[in-house]
GROMACS .gro file of N, CA and C in nm:
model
  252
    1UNK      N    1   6.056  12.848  10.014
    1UNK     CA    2   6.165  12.820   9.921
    1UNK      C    3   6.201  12.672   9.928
    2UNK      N    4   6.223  12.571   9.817
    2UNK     CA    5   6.230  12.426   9.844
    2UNK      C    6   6.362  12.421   9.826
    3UNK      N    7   6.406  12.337   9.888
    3UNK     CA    8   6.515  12.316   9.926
    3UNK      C    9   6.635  12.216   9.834
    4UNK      N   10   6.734  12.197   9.796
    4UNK     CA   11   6.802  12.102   9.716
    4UNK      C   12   6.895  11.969   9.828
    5UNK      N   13   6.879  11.883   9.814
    5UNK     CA   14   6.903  11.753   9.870
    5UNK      C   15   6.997  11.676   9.778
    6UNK      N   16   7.099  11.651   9.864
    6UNK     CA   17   7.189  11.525   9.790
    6UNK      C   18   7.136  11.377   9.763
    7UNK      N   19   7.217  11.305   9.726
    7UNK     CA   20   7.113  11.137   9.692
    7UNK      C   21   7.127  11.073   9.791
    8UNK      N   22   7.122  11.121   9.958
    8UNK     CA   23   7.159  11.086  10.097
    8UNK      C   24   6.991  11.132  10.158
    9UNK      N   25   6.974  11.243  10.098
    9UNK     CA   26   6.863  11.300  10.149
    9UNK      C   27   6.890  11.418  10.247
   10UNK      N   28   7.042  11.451  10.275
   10UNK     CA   29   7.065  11.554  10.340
   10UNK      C   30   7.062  11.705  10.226
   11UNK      N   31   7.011  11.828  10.294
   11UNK     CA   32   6.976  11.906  10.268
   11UNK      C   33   7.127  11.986  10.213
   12UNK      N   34   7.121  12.101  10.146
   12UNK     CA   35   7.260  12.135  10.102
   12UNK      C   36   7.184  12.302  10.118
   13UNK      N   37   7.282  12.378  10.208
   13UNK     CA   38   7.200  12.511  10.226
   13UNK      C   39   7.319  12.570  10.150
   14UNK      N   40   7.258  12.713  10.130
   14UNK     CA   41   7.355  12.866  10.125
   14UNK      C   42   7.415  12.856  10.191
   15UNK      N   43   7.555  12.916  10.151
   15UNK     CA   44   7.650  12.973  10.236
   15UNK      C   45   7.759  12.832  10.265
   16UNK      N   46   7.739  12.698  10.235
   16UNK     CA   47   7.830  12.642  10.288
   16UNK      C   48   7.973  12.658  10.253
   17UNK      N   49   8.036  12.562  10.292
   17UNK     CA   50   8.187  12.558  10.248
   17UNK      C   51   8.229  12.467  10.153
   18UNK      N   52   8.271  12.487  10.065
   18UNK     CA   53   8.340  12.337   9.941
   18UNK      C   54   8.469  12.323   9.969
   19UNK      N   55   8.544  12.265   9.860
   19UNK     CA   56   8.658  12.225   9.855
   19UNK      C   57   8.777  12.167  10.014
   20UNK      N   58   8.674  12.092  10.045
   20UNK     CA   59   8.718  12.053  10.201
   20UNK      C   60   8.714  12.109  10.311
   21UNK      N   61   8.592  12.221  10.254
   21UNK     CA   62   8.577  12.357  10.419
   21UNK      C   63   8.521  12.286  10.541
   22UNK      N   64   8.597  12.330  10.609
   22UNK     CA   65   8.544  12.246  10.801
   22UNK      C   66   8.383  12.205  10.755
   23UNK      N   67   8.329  12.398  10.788
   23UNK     CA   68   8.199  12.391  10.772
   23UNK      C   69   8.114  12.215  10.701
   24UNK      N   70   8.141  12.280  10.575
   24UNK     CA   71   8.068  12.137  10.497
   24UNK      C   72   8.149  11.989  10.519
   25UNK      N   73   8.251  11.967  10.536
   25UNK     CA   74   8.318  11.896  10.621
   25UNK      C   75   8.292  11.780  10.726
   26UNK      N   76   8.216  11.898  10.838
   26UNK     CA   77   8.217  11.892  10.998
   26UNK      C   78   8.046  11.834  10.920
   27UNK      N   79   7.952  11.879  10.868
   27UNK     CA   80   7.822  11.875  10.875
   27UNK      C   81   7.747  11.795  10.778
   28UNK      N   82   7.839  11.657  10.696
   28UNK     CA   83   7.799  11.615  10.605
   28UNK      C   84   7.896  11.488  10.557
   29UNK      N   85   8.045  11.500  10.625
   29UNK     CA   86   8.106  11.370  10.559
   29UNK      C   87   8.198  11.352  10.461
   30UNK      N   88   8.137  11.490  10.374
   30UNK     CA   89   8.156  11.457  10.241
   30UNK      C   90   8.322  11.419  10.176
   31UNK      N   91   8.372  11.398  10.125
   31UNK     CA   92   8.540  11.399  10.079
   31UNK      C   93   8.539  11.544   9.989
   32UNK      N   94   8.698  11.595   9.968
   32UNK     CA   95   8.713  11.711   9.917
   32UNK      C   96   8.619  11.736   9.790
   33UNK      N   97   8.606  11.888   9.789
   33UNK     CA   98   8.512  11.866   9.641
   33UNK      C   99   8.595  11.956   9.546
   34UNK      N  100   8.574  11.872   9.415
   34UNK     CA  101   8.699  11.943   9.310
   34UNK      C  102   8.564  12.019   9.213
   35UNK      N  103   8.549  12.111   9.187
   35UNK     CA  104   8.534  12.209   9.137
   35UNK      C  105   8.502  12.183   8.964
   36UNK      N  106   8.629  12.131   8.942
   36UNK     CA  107   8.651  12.091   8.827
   36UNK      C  108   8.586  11.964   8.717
   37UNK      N  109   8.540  11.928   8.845
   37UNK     CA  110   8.488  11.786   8.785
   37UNK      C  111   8.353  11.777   8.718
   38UNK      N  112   8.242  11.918   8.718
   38UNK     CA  113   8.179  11.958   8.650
   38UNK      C  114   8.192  12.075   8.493
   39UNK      N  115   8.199  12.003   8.412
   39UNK     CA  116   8.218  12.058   8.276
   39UNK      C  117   8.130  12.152   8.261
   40UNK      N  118   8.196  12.309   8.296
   40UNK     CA  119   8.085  12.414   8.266
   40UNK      C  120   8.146  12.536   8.266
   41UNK      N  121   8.149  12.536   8.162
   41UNK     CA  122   8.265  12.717   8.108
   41UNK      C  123   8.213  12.826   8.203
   42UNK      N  124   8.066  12.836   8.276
   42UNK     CA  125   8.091  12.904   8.394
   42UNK      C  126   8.205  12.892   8.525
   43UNK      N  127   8.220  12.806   8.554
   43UNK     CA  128   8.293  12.781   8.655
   43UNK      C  129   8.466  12.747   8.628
   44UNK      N  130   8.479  12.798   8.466
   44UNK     CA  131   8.592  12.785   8.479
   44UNK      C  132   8.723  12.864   8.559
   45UNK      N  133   8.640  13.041   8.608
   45UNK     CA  134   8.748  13.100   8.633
   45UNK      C  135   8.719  13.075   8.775
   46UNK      N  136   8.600  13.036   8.831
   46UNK     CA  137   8.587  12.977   9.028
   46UNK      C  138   8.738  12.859   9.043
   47UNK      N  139   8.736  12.833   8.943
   47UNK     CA  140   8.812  12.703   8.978
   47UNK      C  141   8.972  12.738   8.978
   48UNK      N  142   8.969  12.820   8.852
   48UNK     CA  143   9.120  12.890   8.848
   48UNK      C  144   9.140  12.974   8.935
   49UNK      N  145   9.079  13.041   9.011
   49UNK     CA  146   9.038  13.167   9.116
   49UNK      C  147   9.106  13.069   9.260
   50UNK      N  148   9.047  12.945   9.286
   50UNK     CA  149   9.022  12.918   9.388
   50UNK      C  150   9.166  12.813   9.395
   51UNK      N  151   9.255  12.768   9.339
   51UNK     CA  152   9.347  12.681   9.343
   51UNK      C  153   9.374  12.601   9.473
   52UNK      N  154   9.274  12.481   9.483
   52UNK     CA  155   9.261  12.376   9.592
   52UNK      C  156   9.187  12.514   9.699
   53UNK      N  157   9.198  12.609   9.724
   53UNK     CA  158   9.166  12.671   9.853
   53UNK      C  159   9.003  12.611   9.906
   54UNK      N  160   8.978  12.659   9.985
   54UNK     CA  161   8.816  12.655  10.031
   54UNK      C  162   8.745  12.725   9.947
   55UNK      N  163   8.619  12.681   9.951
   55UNK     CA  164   8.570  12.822   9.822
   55UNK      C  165   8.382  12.746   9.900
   56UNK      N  166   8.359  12.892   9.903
   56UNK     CA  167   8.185  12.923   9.940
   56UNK      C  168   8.075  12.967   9.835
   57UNK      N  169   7.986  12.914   9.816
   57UNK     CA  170   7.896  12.920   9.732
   57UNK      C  171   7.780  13.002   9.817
   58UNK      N  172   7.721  12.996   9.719
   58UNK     CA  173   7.563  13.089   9.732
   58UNK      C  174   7.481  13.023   9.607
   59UNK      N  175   7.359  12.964   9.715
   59UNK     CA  176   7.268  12.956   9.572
   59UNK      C  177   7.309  12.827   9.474
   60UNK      N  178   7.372  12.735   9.510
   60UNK     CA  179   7.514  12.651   9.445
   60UNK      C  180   7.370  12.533   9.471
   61UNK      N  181   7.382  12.428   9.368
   61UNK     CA  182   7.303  12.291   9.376
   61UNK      C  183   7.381  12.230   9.338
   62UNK      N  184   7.464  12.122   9.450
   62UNK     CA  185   7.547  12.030   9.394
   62UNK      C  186   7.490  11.862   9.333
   63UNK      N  187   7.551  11.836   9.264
   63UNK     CA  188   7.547  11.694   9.194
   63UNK      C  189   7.596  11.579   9.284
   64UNK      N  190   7.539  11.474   9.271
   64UNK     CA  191   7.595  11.354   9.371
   64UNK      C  192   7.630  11.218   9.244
   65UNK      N  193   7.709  11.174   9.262
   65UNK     CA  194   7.704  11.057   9.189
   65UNK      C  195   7.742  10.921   9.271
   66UNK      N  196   7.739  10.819   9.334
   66UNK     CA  197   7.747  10.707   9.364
   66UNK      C  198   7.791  10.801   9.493
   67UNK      N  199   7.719  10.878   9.595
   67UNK     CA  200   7.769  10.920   9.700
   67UNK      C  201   7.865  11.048   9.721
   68UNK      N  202   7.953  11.015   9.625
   68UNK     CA  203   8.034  11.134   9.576
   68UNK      C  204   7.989  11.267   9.471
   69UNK      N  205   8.034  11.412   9.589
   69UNK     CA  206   7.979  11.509   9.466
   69UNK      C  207   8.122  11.544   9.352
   70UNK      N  208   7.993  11.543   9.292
   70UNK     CA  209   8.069  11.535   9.100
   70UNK      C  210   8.079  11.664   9.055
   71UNK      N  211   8.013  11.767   9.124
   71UNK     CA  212   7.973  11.946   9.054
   71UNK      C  213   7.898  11.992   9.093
   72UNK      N  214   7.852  12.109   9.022
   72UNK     CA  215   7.801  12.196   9.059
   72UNK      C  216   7.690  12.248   8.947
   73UNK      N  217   7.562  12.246   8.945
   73UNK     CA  218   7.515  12.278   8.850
   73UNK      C  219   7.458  12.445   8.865
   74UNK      N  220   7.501  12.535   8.765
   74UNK     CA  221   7.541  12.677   8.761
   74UNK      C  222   7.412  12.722   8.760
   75UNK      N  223   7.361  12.663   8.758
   75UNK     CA  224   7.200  12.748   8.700
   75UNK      C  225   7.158  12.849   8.835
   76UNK      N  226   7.205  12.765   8.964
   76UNK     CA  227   7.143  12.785   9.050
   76UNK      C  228   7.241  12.853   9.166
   77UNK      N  229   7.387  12.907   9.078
   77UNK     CA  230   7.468  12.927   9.154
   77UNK      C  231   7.516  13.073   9.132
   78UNK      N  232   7.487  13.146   9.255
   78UNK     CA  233   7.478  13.316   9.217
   78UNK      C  234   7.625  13.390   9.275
   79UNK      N  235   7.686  13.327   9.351
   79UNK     CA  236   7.787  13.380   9.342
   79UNK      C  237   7.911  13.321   9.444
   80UNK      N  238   8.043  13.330   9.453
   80UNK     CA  239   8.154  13.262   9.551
   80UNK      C  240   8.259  13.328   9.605
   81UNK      N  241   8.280  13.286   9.663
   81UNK     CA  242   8.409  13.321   9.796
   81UNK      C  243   8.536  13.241   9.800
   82UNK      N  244   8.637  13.299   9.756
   82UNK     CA  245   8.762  13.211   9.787
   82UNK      C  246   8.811  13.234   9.958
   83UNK      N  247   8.797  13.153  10.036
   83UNK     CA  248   8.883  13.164  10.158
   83UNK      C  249   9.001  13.214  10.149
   84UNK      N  250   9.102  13.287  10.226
   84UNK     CA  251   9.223  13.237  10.233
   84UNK      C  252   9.277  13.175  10.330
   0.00000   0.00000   0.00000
C-alpha cells in the first residue's frame, strides 16, 4: 500500500489525530488543523460535528501548503472520530 507524504517528506498514516491531537501533535510539529480550510461539501458536517474538538481520520490525505496543512482531500478519506 503506498503511502501519502506531506511537502516535508514525512509520512501521514491512519488513524492519526487532527485538530491539535497530542498524537499528531507530539509526532510531526504541525500547528492546529482547521478542518475548514478545505472547500468540500463533504466535510462540511466533520467540521460542524467536531467544533474545534480533536477529530481522527481514517484513510484522510492531507494537503500542505507553504508547510502548513490547508485540508483534507476527501477522496481518500473513509471515515472520523470526534474526541471528547
Amino acid at each position: 500500500m503506498q503511502g501519502f507524504f506531506d511537502k516535508n517528506g514525512k509520512e501521514i498514516k491512519e488513524g492519526m489525530l487532527l485538530n491539535g491531537g497530542v498524537e499528531y501533535a507530539s509526532l510531526w510539529g504541525f500547528p492546529k488543523f482547521q478542518i475548514g480550510n478545505y472547500i468540500d461539501e463533504y466535510l462540511i458536517d466533520v467540521e460542524e460535528a467536531a467544533e474545534n474538538k480533536p477529530v481522527k481520520l481514517w484513510g484522510s490525505y492531507l494537503e500542505f501548503q507553504n508547510g502548513d496543512c490547508r485540508g483534507i482531500n476527501s477522496e481518500f478519506l473513509k471515515d472520523f472520530e470526534i474526541l471528547e
